[in-house]
Coordinates of C-alpha atoms and ligand atoms in Angstrom, one line a residue:
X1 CA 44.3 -112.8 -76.0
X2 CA 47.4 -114.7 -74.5
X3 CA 49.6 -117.1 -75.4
X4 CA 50.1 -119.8 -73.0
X5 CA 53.0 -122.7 -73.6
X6 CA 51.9 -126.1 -71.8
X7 CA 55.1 -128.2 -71.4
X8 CA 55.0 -132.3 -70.4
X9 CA 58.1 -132.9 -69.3
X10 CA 59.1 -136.6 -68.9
X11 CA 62.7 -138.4 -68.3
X12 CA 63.9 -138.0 -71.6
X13 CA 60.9 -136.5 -73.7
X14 CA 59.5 -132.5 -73.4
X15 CA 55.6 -132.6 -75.3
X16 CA 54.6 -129.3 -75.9
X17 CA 51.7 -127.0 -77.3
X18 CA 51.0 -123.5 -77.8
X19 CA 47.4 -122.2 -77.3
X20 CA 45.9 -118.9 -78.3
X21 CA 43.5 -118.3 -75.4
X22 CA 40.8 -115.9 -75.8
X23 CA 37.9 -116.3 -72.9
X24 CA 36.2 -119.0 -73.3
X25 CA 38.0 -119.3 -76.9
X26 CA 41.3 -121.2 -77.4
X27 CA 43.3 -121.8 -81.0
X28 CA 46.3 -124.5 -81.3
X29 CA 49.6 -122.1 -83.0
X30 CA 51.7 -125.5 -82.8
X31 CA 52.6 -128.2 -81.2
X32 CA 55.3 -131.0 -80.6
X33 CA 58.0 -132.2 -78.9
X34 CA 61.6 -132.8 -78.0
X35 CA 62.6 -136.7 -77.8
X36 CA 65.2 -138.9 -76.5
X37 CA 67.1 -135.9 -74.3
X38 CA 70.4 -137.3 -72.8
X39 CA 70.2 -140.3 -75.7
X40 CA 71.7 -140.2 -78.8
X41 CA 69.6 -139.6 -81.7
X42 CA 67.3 -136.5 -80.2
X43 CA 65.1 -134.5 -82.1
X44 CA 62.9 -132.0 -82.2
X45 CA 59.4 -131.5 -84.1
X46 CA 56.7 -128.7 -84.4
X47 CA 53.3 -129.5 -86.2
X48 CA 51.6 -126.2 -86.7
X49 CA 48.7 -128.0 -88.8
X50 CA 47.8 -131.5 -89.6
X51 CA 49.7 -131.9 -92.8
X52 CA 52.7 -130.4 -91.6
X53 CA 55.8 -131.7 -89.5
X54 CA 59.1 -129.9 -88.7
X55 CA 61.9 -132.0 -87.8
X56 CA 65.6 -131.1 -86.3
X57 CA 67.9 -133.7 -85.5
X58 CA 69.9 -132.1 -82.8
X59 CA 71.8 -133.0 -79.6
X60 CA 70.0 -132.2 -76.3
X61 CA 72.2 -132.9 -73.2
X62 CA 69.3 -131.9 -70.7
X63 CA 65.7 -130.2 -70.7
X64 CA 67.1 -126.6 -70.9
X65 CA 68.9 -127.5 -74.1
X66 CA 65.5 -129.1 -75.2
X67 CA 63.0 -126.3 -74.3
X68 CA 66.1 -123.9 -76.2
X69 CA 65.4 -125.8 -79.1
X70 CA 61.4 -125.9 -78.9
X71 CA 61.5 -122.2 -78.6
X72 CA 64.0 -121.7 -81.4
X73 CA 61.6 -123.2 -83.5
X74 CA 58.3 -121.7 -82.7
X75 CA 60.5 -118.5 -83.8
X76 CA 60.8 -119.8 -86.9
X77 CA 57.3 -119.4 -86.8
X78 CA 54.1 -119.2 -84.7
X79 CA 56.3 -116.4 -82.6
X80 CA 58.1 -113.4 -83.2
X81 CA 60.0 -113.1 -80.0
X82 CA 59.8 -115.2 -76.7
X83 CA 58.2 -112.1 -75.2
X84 CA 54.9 -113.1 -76.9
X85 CA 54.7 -115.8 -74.0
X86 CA 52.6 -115.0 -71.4
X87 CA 53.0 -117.6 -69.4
X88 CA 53.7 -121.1 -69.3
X89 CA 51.8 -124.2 -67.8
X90 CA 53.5 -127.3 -66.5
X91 CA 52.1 -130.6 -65.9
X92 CA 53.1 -132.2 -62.7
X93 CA 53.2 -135.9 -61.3
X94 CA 52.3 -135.8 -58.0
X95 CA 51.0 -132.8 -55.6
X96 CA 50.8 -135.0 -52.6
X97 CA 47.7 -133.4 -50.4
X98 CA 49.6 -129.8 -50.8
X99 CA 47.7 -129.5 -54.4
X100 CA 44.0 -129.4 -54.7
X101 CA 44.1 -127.2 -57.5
X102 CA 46.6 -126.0 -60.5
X103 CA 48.8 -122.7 -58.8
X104 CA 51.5 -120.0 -59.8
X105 CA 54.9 -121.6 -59.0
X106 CA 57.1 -119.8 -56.5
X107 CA 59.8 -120.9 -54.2
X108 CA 57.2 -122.8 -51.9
X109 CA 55.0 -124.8 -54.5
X110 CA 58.5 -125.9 -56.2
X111 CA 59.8 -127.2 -52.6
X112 CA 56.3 -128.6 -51.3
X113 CA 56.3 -130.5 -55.7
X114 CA 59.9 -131.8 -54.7
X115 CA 58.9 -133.2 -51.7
X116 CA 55.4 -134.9 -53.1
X117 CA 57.6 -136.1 -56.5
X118 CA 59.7 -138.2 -54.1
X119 CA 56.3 -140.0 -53.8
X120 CA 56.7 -141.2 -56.8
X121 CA 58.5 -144.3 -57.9
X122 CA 59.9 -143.3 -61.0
X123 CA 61.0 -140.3 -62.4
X124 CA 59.5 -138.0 -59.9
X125 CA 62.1 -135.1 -60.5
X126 CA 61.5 -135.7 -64.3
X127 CA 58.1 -132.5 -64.1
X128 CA 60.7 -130.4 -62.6
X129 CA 63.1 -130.3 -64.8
X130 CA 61.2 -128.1 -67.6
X131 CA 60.6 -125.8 -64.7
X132 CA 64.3 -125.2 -64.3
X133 CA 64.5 -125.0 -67.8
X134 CA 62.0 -122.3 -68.6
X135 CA 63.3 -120.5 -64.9
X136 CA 66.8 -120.1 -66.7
X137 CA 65.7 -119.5 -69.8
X138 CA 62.6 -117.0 -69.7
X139 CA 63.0 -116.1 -66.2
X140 CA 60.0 -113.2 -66.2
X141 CA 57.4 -115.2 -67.2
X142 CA 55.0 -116.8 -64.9
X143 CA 54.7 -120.3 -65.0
X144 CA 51.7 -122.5 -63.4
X145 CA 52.2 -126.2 -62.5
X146 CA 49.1 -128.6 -62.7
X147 CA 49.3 -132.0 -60.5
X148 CA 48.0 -135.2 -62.2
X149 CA 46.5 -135.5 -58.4
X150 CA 45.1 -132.7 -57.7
X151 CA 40.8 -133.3 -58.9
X152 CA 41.0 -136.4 -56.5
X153 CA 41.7 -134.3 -53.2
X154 CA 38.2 -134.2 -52.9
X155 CA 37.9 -137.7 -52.1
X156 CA 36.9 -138.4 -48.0
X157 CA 39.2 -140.6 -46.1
X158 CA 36.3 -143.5 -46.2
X159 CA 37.8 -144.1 -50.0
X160 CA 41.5 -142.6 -49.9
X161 CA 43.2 -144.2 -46.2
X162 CA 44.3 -147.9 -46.6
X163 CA 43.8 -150.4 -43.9
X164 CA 47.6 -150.5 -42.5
X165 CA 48.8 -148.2 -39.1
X166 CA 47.5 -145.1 -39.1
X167 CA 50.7 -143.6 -38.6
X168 CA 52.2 -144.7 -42.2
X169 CA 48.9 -142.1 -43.4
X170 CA 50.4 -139.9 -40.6
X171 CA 54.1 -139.5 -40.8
X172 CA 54.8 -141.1 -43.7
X173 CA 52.1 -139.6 -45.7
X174 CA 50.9 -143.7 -47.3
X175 CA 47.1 -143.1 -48.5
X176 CA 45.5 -143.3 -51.9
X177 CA 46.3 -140.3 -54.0
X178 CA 45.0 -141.2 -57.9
X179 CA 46.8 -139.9 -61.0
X180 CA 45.7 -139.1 -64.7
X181 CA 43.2 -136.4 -62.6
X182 CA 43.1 -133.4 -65.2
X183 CA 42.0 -136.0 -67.7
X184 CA 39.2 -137.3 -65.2
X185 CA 38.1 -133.8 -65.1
X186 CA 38.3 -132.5 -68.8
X187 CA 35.9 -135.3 -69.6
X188 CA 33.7 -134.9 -66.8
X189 CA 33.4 -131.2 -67.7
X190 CA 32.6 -132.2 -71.2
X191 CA 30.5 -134.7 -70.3
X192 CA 28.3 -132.4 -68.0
X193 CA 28.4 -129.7 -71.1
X194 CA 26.9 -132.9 -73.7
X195 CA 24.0 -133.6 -71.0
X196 CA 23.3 -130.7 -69.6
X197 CA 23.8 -132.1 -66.0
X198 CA 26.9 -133.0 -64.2
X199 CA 25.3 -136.3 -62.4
X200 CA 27.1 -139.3 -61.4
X201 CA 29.7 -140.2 -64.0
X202 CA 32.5 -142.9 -64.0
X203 CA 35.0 -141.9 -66.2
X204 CA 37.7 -144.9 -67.3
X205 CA 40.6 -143.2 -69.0
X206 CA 42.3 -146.7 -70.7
X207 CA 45.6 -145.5 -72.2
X208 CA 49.1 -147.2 -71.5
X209 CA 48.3 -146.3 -68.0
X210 CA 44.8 -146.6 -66.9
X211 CA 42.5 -145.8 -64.3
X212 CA 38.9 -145.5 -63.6
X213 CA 36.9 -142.7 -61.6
X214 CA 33.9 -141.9 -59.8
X215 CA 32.7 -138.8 -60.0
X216 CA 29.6 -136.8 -58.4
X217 CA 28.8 -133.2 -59.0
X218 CA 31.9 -132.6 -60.9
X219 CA 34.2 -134.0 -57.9
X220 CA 36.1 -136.8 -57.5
X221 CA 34.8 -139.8 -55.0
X222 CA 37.0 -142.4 -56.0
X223 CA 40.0 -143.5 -58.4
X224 CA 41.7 -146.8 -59.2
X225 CA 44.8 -145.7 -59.2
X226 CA 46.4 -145.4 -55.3
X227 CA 49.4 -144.0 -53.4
X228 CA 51.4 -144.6 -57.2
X229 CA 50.1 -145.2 -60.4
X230 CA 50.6 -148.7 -60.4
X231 CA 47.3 -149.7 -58.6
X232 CA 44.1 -150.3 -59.9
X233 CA 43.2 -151.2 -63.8
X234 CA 45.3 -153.3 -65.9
X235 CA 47.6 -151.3 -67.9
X236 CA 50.0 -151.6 -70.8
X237 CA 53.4 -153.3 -68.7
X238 CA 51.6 -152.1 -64.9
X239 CA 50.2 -155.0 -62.8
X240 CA 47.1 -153.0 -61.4
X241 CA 45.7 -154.3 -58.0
X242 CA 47.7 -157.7 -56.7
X243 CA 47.6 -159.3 -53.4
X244 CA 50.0 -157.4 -51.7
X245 CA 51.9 -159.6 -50.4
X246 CA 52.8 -161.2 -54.0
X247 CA 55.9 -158.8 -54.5
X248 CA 57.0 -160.1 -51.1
X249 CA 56.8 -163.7 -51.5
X250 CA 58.4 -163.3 -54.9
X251 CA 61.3 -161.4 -53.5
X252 CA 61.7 -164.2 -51.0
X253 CA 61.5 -167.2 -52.6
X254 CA 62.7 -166.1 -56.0
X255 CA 65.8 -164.6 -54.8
X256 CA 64.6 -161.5 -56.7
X257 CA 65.9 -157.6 -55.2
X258 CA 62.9 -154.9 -54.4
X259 CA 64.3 -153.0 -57.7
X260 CA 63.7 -156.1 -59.9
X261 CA 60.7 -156.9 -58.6
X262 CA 59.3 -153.2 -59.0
X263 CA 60.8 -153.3 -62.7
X264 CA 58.8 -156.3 -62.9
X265 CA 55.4 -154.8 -61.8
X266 CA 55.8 -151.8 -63.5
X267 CA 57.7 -152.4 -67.1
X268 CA 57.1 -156.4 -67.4
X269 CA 53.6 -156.9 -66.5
X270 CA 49.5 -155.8 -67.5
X271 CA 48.7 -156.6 -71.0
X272 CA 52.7 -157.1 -71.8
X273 CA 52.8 -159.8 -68.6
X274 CA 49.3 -161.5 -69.6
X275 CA 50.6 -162.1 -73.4
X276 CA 54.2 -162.5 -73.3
X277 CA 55.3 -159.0 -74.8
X278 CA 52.5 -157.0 -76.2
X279 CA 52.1 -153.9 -74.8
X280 CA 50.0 -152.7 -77.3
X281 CA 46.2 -153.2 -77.8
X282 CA 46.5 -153.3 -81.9
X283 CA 48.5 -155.7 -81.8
X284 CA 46.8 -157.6 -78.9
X285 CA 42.8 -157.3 -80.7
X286 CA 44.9 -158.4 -84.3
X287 CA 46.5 -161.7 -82.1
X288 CA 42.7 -162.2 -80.8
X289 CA 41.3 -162.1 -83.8
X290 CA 44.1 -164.8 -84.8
X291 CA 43.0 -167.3 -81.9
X292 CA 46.0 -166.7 -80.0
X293 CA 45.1 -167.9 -76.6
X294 CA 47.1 -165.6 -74.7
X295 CA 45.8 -162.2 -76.2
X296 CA 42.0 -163.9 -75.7
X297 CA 42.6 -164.3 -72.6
X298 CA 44.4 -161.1 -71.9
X299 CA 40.8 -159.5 -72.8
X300 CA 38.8 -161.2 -70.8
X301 CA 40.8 -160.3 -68.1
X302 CA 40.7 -156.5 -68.9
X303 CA 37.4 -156.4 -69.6
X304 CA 36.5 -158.5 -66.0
X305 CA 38.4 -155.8 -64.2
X306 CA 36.5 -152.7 -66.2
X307 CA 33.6 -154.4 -64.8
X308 CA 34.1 -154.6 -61.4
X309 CA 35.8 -151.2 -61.4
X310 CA 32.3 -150.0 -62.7
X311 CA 30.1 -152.3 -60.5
X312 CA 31.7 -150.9 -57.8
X313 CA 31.6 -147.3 -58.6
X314 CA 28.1 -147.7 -59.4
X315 CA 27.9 -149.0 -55.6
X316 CA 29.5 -146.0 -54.2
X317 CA 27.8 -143.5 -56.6
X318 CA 24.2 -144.6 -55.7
X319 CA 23.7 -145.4 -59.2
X320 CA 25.1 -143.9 -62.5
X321 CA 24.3 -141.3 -65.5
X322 CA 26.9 -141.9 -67.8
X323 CA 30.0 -144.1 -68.1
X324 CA 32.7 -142.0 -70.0
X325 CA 35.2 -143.8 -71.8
X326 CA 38.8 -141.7 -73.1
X327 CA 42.2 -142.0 -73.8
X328 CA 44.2 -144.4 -76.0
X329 CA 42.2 -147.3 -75.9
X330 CA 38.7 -145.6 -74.4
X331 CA 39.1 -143.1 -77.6
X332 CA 39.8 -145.5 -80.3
X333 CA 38.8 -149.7 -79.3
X334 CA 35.2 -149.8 -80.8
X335 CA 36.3 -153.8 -79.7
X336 CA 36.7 -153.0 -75.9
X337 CA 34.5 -150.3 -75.1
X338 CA 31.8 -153.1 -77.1
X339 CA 32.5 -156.3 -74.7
X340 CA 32.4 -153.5 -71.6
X341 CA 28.9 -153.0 -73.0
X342 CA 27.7 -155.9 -73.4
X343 CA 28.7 -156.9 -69.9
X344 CA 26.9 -154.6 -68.9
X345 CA 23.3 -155.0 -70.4
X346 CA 21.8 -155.7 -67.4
X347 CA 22.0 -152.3 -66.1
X348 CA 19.6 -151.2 -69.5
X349 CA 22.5 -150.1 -71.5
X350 CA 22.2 -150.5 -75.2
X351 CA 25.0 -149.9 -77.2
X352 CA 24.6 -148.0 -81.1
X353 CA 26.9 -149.7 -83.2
X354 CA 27.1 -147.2 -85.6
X355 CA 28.3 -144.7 -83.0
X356 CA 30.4 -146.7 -81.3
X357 CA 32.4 -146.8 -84.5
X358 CA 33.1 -143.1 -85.2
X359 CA 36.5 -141.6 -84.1
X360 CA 38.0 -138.1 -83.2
X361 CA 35.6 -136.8 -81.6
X362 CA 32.6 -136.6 -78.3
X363 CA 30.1 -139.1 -79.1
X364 CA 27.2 -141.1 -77.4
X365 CA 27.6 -144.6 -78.3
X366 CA 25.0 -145.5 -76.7
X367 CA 20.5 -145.7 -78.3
X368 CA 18.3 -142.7 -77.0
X369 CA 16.6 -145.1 -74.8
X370 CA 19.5 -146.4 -72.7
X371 CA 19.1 -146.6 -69.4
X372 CA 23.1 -145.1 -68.6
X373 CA 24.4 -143.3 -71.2
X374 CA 27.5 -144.4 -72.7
X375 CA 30.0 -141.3 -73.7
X376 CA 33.5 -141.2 -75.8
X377 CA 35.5 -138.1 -75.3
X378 CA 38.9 -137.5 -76.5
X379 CA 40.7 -136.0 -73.4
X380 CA 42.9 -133.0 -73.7
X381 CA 45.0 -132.6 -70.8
X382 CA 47.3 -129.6 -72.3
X383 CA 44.0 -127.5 -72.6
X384 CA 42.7 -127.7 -69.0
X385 CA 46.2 -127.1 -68.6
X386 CA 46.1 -124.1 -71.0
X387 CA 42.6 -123.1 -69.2
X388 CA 43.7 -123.3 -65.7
X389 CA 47.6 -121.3 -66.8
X390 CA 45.0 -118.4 -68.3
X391 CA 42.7 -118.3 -65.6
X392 CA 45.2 -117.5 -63.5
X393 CA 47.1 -115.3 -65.5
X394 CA 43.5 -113.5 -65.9
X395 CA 43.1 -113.4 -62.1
X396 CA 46.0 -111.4 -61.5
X397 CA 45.5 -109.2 -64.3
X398 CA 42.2 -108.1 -62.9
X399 CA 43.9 -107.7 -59.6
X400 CA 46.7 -105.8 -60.8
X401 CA 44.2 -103.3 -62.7
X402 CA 42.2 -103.1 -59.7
X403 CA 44.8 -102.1 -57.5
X404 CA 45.9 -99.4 -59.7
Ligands
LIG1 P1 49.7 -143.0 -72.7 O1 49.0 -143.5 -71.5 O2 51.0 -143.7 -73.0 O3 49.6 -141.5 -72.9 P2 47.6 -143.2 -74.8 O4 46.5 -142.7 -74.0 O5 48.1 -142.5 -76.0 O6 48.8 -143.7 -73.9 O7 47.2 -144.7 -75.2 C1 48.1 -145.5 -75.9 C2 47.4 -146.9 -76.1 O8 46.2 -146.8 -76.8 C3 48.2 -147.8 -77.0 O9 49.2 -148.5 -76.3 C4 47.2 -148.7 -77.6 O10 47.1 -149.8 -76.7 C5 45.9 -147.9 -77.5 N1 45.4 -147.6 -78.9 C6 45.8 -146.5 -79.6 N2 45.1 -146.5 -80.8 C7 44.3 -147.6 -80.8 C8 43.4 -148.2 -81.7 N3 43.2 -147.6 -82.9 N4 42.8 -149.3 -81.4 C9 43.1 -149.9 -80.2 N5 43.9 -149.4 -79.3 C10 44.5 -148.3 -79.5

């Protein structure tokens, strides 16, 4: 048994949870997270069961004082001493093509993570900051990092190079790279362990940031998302696919700089641009269901974009098994995930409406004789994190008993 701490470190936010990891076996001890670092009014929280939430109001200057503080309170009680950590996992933004897979952090991974996190446009550095937090403040204990790009390495140039000079893909590394891919691969897994197959899935993780994937065999083919995470679906404030050459002709004739147009693609637009300010879906189906124009409207565009994302998939699959929806709004819009559906009839997909109505956990939503099965699976990125942090803990233990 090992105990493995996965850290999510953002700009100003640390999420964390402990696992108990047994084989194939895992157990949450607690979990939480340190909020509004370098802002007044942090915190700290620890759940260690449903009904139960720890709260410290406390200043946190920066991520080491944070991660001091989430360990000073799983003293308090899922751990005895910090020694009890046998290693923790981090997730990472952006492993650039140096990351196919999750690895043990040493001097090299931490310069090759630097160098893909300037990929990024926004808060690229922010992953490594809990690394130099738990490097100062548990310096024996291993840590793993697991790239949010990583699963889609497997995709052939035919669907990651874009049409521009080669030698942007070349020297300045411009190519599709797709994001949220632990996700795409928890629920893939979990999908093939509900059929009994791992097939052709499409997998459309809707959250604040979204993105949809084609997967065959267990491997990514395809992803929405591109060379950031702005591209592809519709998101909460992110534009998805535009013409590009919008940004430049609103630059030019709107007087606008390249950092206030970017702030407007990425904070001001999706479902916040298409309905004046709401960001989120709640609020957005509570305004449909109130006739407000913009919000109907806002949903027919999602749902239009779903489509095609899944039309074209389909195209580049040969065909489909199951169409997984997860996340935010995958996990919990009966609303959504029903007008996808519909849409979608013609490929002999019949929805269960009873199904498509239960929560919290991996259902089929869609009648036994469907034609593509319809799947909702909570994702849980900390465990694959948790799972890939053990196996490689595991490795080397085998390794080190081997040797001696
Ligand atoms: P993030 O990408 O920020 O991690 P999540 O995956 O947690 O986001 O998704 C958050 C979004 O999920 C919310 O902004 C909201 O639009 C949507 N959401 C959450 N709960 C519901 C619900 N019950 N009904 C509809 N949408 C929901």
């Amino acid at each position: 048994m090992k105990k493995i701490l996965v850290l999510n470190s953002g700009s100003t936010t640390v999420k964390y949870q402990l696992f108990l990891m047994d084989g194939q076996k895992h157990q949450v001890l607690a979990k939480g997270m340190a909020e509004r670092i370098g802002i007044s009014g942090s915190s700290v929280s620890m759940s260690v069961d449903e009904n139960e939430k720890l709260v410290k109001e406390v200043e946190l200057h920066n991520h080491i004082e944070a991660i001091k503080e989430v360990l000073n309170m799983l003293l308090s009680g899922p751990i005895k001493s910090v020694e009890e950590i046998d290693a923790v996992g981090h997730r990472m933004g952006h492993g650039g093509e140096y990351f196919d897979k999750s690895v043990v952090i040493d001097e090299d991974v931490l310069d090759k993570a630097r160098e893909a996190g300037d990929l990024l446009p926004l808060h690229g550095a922010a992953f490594l900051y809990g690394i130099d937090a738990i490097t100062e403040l548990l310096p024996k204990v291993k840590q793993v990092a697991t790239f949010d790009s990583s699963f889609h390495q497997s995709m052939k140039k035919e669907a990651f190079l874009y049409a521009i000079p080669l030698e942007q893909y070349e020297k300045h590394k411009i190519r599709r790279y797709g994001f949220h891919g632990t996700s795409h691969k928890y629920v893939a897994e979990e999908a093939a362990k509900m059929l009994g197959y791992k097939g052709k899935f499409i997998s459309c993780h809707l959250g604040g940031g979204a993105s949809v994937t084609a997967i065959e065999d267990g491997k990514s083919v395809d992803t929405s998302m591109g060379f950031t995470p702005m591209a592809g679906m519709i998101m909460g404030t992110r534009c998805g696919d535009i013409d590009p050459y919008i940004p430049l002709h609103i630059m030019k004739t709107q007087n606008k700089t390249a950092d206030e147009v970017n702030a407007m693609l990425n904070k001001e637009s999706g479902w916040c641009g298409l309905t004046r300010g709401y960001t989120d879906l709640r609020d957005i189906e509570e305004q449909y269901l109130e006739g407000n124009q913009d919000a109907i409207t806002a949903v027919d565009v999602y749902v239009h974009a779903l489509i095609k994302y899944i039309g074209a998939y389909m195209a580049v699959l040969g065909g489909v098994d199951a169409i997984i929806f997860t996340a935010g709004i995958g996990e919990n819009s009966s609303f959504i995930r029903k007008k996808v559906c519909e849409r979608l009839k013609f490929l002999g997909i019949e929805l269960n409406e009873e199904a498509n109505h239960l929560r919290g956990q991996a259902t089929e939503i869609t009648t036994p004789s469907s034609k593509v099965k319809v799947l909702v699976i909570p994702t849980n990125e900390e465990l694959m994190i948790a799972e890939d942090t053990y196996a490689l803990l595991h490795d080397n233990v085998v390794l080190m008993e081997k040797a001696s």
